[in-house]
Structures are given as structure tokens and as C-alpha cells.
Tab-separated table of C-alpha atoms in Angstrom:
chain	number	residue	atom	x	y	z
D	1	UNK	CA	34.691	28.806	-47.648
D	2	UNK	CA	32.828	31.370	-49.505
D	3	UNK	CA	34.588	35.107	-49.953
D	4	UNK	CA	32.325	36.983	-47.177
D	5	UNK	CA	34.131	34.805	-44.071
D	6	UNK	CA	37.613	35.537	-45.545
D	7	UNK	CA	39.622	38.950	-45.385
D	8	UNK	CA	42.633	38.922	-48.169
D	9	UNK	CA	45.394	41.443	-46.720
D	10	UNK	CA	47.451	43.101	-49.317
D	11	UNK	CA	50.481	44.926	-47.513
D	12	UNK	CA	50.384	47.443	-50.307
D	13	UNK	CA	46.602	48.777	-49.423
D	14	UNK	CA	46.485	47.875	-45.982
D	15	UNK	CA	49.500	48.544	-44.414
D	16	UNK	CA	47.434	49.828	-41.313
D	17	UNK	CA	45.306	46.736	-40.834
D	18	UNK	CA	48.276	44.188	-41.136
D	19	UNK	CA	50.277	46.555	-38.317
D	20	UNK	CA	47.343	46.058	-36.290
D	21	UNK	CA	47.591	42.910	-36.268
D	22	UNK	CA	50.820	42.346	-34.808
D	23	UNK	CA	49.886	41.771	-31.253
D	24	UNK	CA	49.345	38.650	-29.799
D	25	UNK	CA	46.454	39.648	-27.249
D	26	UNK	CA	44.224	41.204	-30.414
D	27	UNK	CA	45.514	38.149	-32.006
D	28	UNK	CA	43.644	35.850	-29.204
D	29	UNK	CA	40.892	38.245	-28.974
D	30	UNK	CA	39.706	38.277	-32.504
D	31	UNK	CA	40.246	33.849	-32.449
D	32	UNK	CA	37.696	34.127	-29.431
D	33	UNK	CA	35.218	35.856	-30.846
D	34	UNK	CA	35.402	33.521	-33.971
D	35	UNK	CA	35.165	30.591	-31.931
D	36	UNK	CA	32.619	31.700	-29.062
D	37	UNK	CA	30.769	34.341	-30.597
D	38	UNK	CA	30.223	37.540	-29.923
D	39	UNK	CA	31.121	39.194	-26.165
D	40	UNK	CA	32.116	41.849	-24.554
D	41	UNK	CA	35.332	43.383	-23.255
D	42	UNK	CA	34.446	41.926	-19.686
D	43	UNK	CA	33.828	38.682	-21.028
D	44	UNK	CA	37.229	38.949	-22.869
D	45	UNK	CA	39.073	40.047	-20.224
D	46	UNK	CA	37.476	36.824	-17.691
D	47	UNK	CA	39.293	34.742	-20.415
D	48	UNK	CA	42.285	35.901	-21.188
D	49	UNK	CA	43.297	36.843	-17.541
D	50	UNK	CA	43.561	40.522	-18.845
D	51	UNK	CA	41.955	43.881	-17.640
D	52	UNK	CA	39.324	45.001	-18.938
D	53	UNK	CA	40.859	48.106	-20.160
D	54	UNK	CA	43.159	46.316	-21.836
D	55	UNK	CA	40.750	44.563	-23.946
D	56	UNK	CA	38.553	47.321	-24.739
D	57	UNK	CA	41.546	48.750	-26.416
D	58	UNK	CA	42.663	46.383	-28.218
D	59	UNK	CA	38.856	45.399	-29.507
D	60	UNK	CA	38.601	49.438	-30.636
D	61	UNK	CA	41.613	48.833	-32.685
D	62	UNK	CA	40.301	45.564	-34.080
D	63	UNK	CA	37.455	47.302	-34.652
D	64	UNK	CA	39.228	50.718	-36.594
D	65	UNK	CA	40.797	48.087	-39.048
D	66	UNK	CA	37.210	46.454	-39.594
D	67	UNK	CA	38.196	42.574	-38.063
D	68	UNK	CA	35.667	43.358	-35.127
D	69	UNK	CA	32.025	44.843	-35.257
D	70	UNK	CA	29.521	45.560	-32.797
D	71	UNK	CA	26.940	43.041	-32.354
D	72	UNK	CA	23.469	43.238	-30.529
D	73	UNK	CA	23.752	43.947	-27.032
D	74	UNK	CA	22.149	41.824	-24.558
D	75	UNK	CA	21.008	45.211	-22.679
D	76	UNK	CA	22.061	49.020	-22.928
D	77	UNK	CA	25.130	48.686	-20.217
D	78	UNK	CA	28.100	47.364	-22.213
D	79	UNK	CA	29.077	46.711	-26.027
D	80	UNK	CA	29.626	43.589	-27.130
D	81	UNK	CA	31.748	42.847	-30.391
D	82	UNK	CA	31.470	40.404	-32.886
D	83	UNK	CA	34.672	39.123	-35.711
D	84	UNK	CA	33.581	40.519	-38.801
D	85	UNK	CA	35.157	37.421	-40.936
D	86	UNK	CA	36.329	33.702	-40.116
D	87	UNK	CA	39.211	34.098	-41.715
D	88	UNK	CA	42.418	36.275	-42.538
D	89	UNK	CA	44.733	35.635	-44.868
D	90	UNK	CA	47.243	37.296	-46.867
D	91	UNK	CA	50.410	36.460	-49.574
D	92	UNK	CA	53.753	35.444	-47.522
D	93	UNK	CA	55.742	36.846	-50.489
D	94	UNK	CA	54.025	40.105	-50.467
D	95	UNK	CA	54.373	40.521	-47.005
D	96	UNK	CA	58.302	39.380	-46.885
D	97	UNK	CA	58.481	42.117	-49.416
D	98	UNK	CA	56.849	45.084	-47.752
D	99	UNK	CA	58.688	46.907	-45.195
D	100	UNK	CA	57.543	46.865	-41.852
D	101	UNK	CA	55.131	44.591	-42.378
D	102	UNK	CA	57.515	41.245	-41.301
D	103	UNK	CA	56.375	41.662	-37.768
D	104	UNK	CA	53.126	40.074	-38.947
D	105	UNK	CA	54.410	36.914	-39.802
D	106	UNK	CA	56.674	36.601	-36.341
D	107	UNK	CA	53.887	37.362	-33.767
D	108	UNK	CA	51.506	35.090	-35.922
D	109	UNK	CA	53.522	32.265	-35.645
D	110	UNK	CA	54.676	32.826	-32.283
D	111	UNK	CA	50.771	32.722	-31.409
D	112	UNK	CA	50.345	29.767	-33.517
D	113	UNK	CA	53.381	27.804	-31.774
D	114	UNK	CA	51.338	29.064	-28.422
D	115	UNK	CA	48.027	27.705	-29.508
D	116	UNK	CA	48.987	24.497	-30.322
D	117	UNK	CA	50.906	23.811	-27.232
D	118	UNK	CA	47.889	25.018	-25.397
D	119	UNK	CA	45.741	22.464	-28.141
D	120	UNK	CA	47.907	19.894	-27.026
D	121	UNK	CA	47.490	20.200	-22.978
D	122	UNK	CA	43.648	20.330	-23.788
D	123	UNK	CA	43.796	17.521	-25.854
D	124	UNK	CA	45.387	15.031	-23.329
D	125	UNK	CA	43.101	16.768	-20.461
D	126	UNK	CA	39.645	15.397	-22.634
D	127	UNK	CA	41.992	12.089	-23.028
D	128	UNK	CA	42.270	11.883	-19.533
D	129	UNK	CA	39.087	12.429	-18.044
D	130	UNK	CA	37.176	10.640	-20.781
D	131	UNK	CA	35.865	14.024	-22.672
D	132	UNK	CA	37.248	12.266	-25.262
D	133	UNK	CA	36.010	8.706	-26.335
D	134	UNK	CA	38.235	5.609	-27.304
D	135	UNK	CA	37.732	6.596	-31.331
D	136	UNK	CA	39.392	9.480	-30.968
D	137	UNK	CA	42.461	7.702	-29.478
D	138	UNK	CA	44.036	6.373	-32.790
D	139	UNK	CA	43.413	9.079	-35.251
D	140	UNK	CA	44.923	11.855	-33.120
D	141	UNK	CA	47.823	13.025	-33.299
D	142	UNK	CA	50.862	14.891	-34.417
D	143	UNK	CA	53.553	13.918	-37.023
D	144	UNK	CA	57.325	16.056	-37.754
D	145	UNK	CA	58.033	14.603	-41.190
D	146	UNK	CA	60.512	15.806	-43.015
D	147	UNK	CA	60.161	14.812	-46.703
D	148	UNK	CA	62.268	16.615	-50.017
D	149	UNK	CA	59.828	18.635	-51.801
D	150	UNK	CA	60.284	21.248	-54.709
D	151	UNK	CA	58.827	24.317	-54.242
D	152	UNK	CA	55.919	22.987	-56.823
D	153	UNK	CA	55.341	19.700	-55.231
D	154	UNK	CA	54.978	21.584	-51.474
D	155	UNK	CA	52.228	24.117	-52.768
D	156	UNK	CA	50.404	20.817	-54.700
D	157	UNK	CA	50.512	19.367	-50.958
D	158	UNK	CA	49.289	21.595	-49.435
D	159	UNK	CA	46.659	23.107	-52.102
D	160	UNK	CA	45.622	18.656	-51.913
D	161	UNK	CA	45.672	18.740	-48.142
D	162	UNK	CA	42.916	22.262	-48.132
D	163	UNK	CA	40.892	20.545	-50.432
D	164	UNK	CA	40.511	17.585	-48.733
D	165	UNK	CA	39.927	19.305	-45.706
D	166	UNK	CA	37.240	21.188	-47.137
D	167	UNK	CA	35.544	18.244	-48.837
D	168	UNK	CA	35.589	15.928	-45.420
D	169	UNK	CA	34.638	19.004	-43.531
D	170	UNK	CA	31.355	19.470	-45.632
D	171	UNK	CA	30.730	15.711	-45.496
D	172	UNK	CA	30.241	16.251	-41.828
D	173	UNK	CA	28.884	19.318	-41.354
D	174	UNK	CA	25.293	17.879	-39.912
D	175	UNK	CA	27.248	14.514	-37.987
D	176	UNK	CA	26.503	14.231	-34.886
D	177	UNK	CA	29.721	12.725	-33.976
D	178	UNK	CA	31.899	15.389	-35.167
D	179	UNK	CA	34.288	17.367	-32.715
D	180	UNK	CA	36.251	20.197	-33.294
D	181	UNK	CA	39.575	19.213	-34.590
D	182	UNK	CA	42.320	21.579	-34.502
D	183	UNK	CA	44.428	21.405	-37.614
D	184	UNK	CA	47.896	23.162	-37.654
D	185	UNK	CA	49.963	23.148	-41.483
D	186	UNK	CA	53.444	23.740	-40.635
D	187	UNK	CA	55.317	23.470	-44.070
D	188	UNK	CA	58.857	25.178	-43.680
D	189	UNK	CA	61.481	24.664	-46.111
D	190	UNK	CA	65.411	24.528	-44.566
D	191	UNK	CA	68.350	25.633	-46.705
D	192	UNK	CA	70.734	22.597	-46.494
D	193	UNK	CA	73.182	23.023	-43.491
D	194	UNK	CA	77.068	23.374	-44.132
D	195	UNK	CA	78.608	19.958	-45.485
D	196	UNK	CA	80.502	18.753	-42.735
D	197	UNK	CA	84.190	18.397	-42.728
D	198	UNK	CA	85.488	15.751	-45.526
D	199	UNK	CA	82.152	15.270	-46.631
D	200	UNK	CA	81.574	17.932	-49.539
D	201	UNK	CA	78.309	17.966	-50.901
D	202	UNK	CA	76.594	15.840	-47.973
D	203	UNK	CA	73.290	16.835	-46.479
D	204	UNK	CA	71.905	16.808	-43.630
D	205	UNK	CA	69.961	13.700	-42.098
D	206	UNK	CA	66.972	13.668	-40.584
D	207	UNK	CA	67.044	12.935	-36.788
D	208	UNK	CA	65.265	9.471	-36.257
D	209	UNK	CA	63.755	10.706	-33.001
D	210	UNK	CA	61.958	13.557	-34.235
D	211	UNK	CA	61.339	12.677	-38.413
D	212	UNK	CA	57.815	10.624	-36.913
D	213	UNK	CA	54.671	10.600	-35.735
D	214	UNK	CA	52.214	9.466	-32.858
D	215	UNK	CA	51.863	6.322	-33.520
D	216	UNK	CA	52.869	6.967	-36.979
D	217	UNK	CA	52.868	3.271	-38.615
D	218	UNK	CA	56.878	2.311	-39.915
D	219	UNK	CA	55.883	2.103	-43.335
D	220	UNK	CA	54.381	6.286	-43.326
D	221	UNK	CA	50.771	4.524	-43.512
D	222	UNK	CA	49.749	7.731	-41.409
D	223	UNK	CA	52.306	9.768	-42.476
D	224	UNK	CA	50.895	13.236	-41.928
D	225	UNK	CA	48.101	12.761	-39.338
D	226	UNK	CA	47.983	15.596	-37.410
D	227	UNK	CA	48.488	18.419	-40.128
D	228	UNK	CA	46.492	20.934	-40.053
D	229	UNK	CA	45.599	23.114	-43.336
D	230	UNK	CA	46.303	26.434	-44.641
D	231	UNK	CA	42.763	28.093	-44.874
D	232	UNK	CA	41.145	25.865	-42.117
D	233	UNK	CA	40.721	29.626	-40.553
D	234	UNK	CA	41.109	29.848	-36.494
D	235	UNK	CA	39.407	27.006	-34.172
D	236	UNK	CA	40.162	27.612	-30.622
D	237	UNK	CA	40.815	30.481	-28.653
D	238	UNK	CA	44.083	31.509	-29.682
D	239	UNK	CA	45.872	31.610	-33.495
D	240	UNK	CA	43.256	33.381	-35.469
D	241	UNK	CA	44.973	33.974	-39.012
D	242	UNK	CA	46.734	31.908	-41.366
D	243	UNK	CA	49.391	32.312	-44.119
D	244	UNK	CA	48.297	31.603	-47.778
D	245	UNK	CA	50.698	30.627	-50.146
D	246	UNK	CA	52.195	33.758	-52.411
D	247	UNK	CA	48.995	34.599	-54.709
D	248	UNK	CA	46.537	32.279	-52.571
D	249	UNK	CA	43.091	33.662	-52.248
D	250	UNK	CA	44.122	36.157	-54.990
């Protein structure tokens, strides 16, 4: 992803653009303009099941921070906006550090958590109805492993898993077959729980029913199939940043 798509965020020097992100609406707004192009407030508000006053606020303060830019109008009678970049990023640690500027993080992932539940209903609607041929069936997915990781080995995961992504997504850029394929990274270290009574120094063990995956073979042949990478940048209409690792896209 060349440097003109992505916006770095440093809480330091833009305080005022990372607060204005911390709504979920402008949030979905700027993730449908990245995925559908540009539109106007009307448009917006048809999709989102807001007024349209609504979102012609919330695009003019997209629009004060520089996410959103007018684009060319079809005719003189309304504006129509366009997202300025494909993706935002910024450093977790610099963020966790700054006050006031937490609030990002929380309404992030809570629209994250809401997009892929939303990905998910879509998903088994195109299943369903047959939107979605037979191929797709096997590869699909979504896995809740829980493997021990050092904080070096998680950021070589996940900087392996981004360039993969990157590679395979280049290799079929011009494929006719290709489909969007939304791609959620959740990578979220837990301190180890209270060792229970009489057992000092245990840890905590995985539940069975949720350490798995769709369909994910015994022997973790497809261990990780349905995550998603850091950097993918927003594909549907709804999560529309991502978290870098401390110092990535520095």
C-alpha cells in the first residue's frame, strides 16, 4: 500500500483529528465512502438509516480533520464527499499514552466487533442463496486460537500475516474470480488469571469449545483461517481504521 492511501495519526500532532474520530457513525461513514465511493449526505443517510442532517454533520467534521473531501458533483444541487485515504492508522502505545485520546481505541473496536458480526450475517446470507459458490465453502471461515506468544513472536505474526496478505492480494488484483474478503486481526494478549486455590503457579486452560476454528482440521492444518490483517485498511461498510503495532507505519 503506497503512503498516499494511508493517514499515520500521531496523538501528539493531531490530537483534534484522532478526537474526531471517536464516533461510530463518522466511523461507518468514512468505511462507506472507501468502499462505495464517493456520495452524498442523502446517499449516506439512505444507508445508514440516519437523517440527513445527521450525516452532513458528521461528513463536515470528517471533512475539518481532512479524512473526507469533496468530490465532483453529479449536478449543482448537493455535495458529494469522497475519503481522502484508504487507510488510517496510528501507534497503540502512543495512543495508550496520550490523554484523552483512549476513547479512540474503544469506539474503534466496538465498531470493529459490530462490523464483523454484520460480515458474518452477510456472509451466511450469500451462502444461502447461492451468492456465494461451493469454493468459497471450505476456505471461509473464522478461527479463536489461543496460542503462547512473546511479545516478539506476536508482532513477527502478524508483520508475516500483512505481508502475505499483501503479496496474495497483488497476485490477484486482475482475477476474475476474486471476491472481497473481509479480514479481521484480532491479536490480544491476557495477563494470566489468578492461580486457583491449591494450585500456585497454574494457568489458565484454554476452553476446548472456543480454542478452534470452522472446520479447523484437529491437527491446526488451518489454524488461523479467518484472520484478518493489520493494514488490510476498511472493506465493507462499517470498521474503517485499524491499529498498527507501536512504531508501525512510522
Amino acid at each position: 500500500m503506497d503512503d498516499d492511501s494511508r493517514r499515520v495519526l500521531d496523538p501528539e500532532r493531531d490530537p483534534a483529528a484522532l478526537k474526531g474520530l471517536t464516533h461510530p457513525l463518522r466511523l461507518r461513514l468514512l468505511g462507506l465512502l472507501r468502499l462505495r465511493g464517493p456520495a452524498t449526505a442523502s446517499e449516506l443517510a439512505d444507508r445508514t438509516g440516519e437523517s440527513s442532517a445527521s450525516t452532513s454533520y458528521h461528513l463536515r467534521v470528517l471533512a475539518k480533520h481532512a479524512f473526507v473531501a469533496e468530490a465532483e458533483h453529479r449536478d449543482g444541487r448537493e455535495r458529494r464527499w469522497k475519503a481522502v485515504h484508504s487507510v488510517t492508522s496510528w501507534s497503540n502505545a502512543a495512543v495508550l499514552a496520550a490523554p484523552g485520546s483512549r476513547g479512540l481505541l474503544e469506539t474503534s473496536r466496538q465498531r470493529q466487533l459490530e462490523h464483523l458480526r454484520e460480515t458474518v450475517e452477510r456472509h451466511e446470507a450469500d451462502i444461502a442463496t447461492g451468492r456465494l459458490g461451493r469454493e468459497w465453502h471450505e476456505p471461509s471461515g473464522i478461527s479463536d486460537l489461543m496460542p503462547r506468544l512473546t511479545p516478539e513472536s506476536l508482532s513477527e505474526l502478524l508483520d508475516t500475516v500483512n505481508a502475505k496478505l499483501a503479496e496474495l492480494t497483488a497476485r490477484d488484483a486482475d482475477d476474475p474470480r476474486a471476491e472481497q474478503v473481509v479480514t479481521v486481526v484480532a491479536a490480544l494478549p491476557l495477563a494470566a488469571a489468578e492461580p486457583a486455590e491449591g494450585r500456585a503457579g497454574s494457568r489458565p486452560v484454554p476452553d476446548p469449545a472456543t480454542a478452534s476454528g470452522d472446520g479447523a482440521a484437529a491437527d491446526g492444518e488451518r489454524g488461523t483461517d479467518g484472520v484478518p490483517l493489520p493494514g488490510a485498511g476498511p472493506v465493507t461498510d462499517s470498521a474503517t481504521t485499524r491499529e498498527p503495532r507501536s512504531g508501525d507505519g512510522r
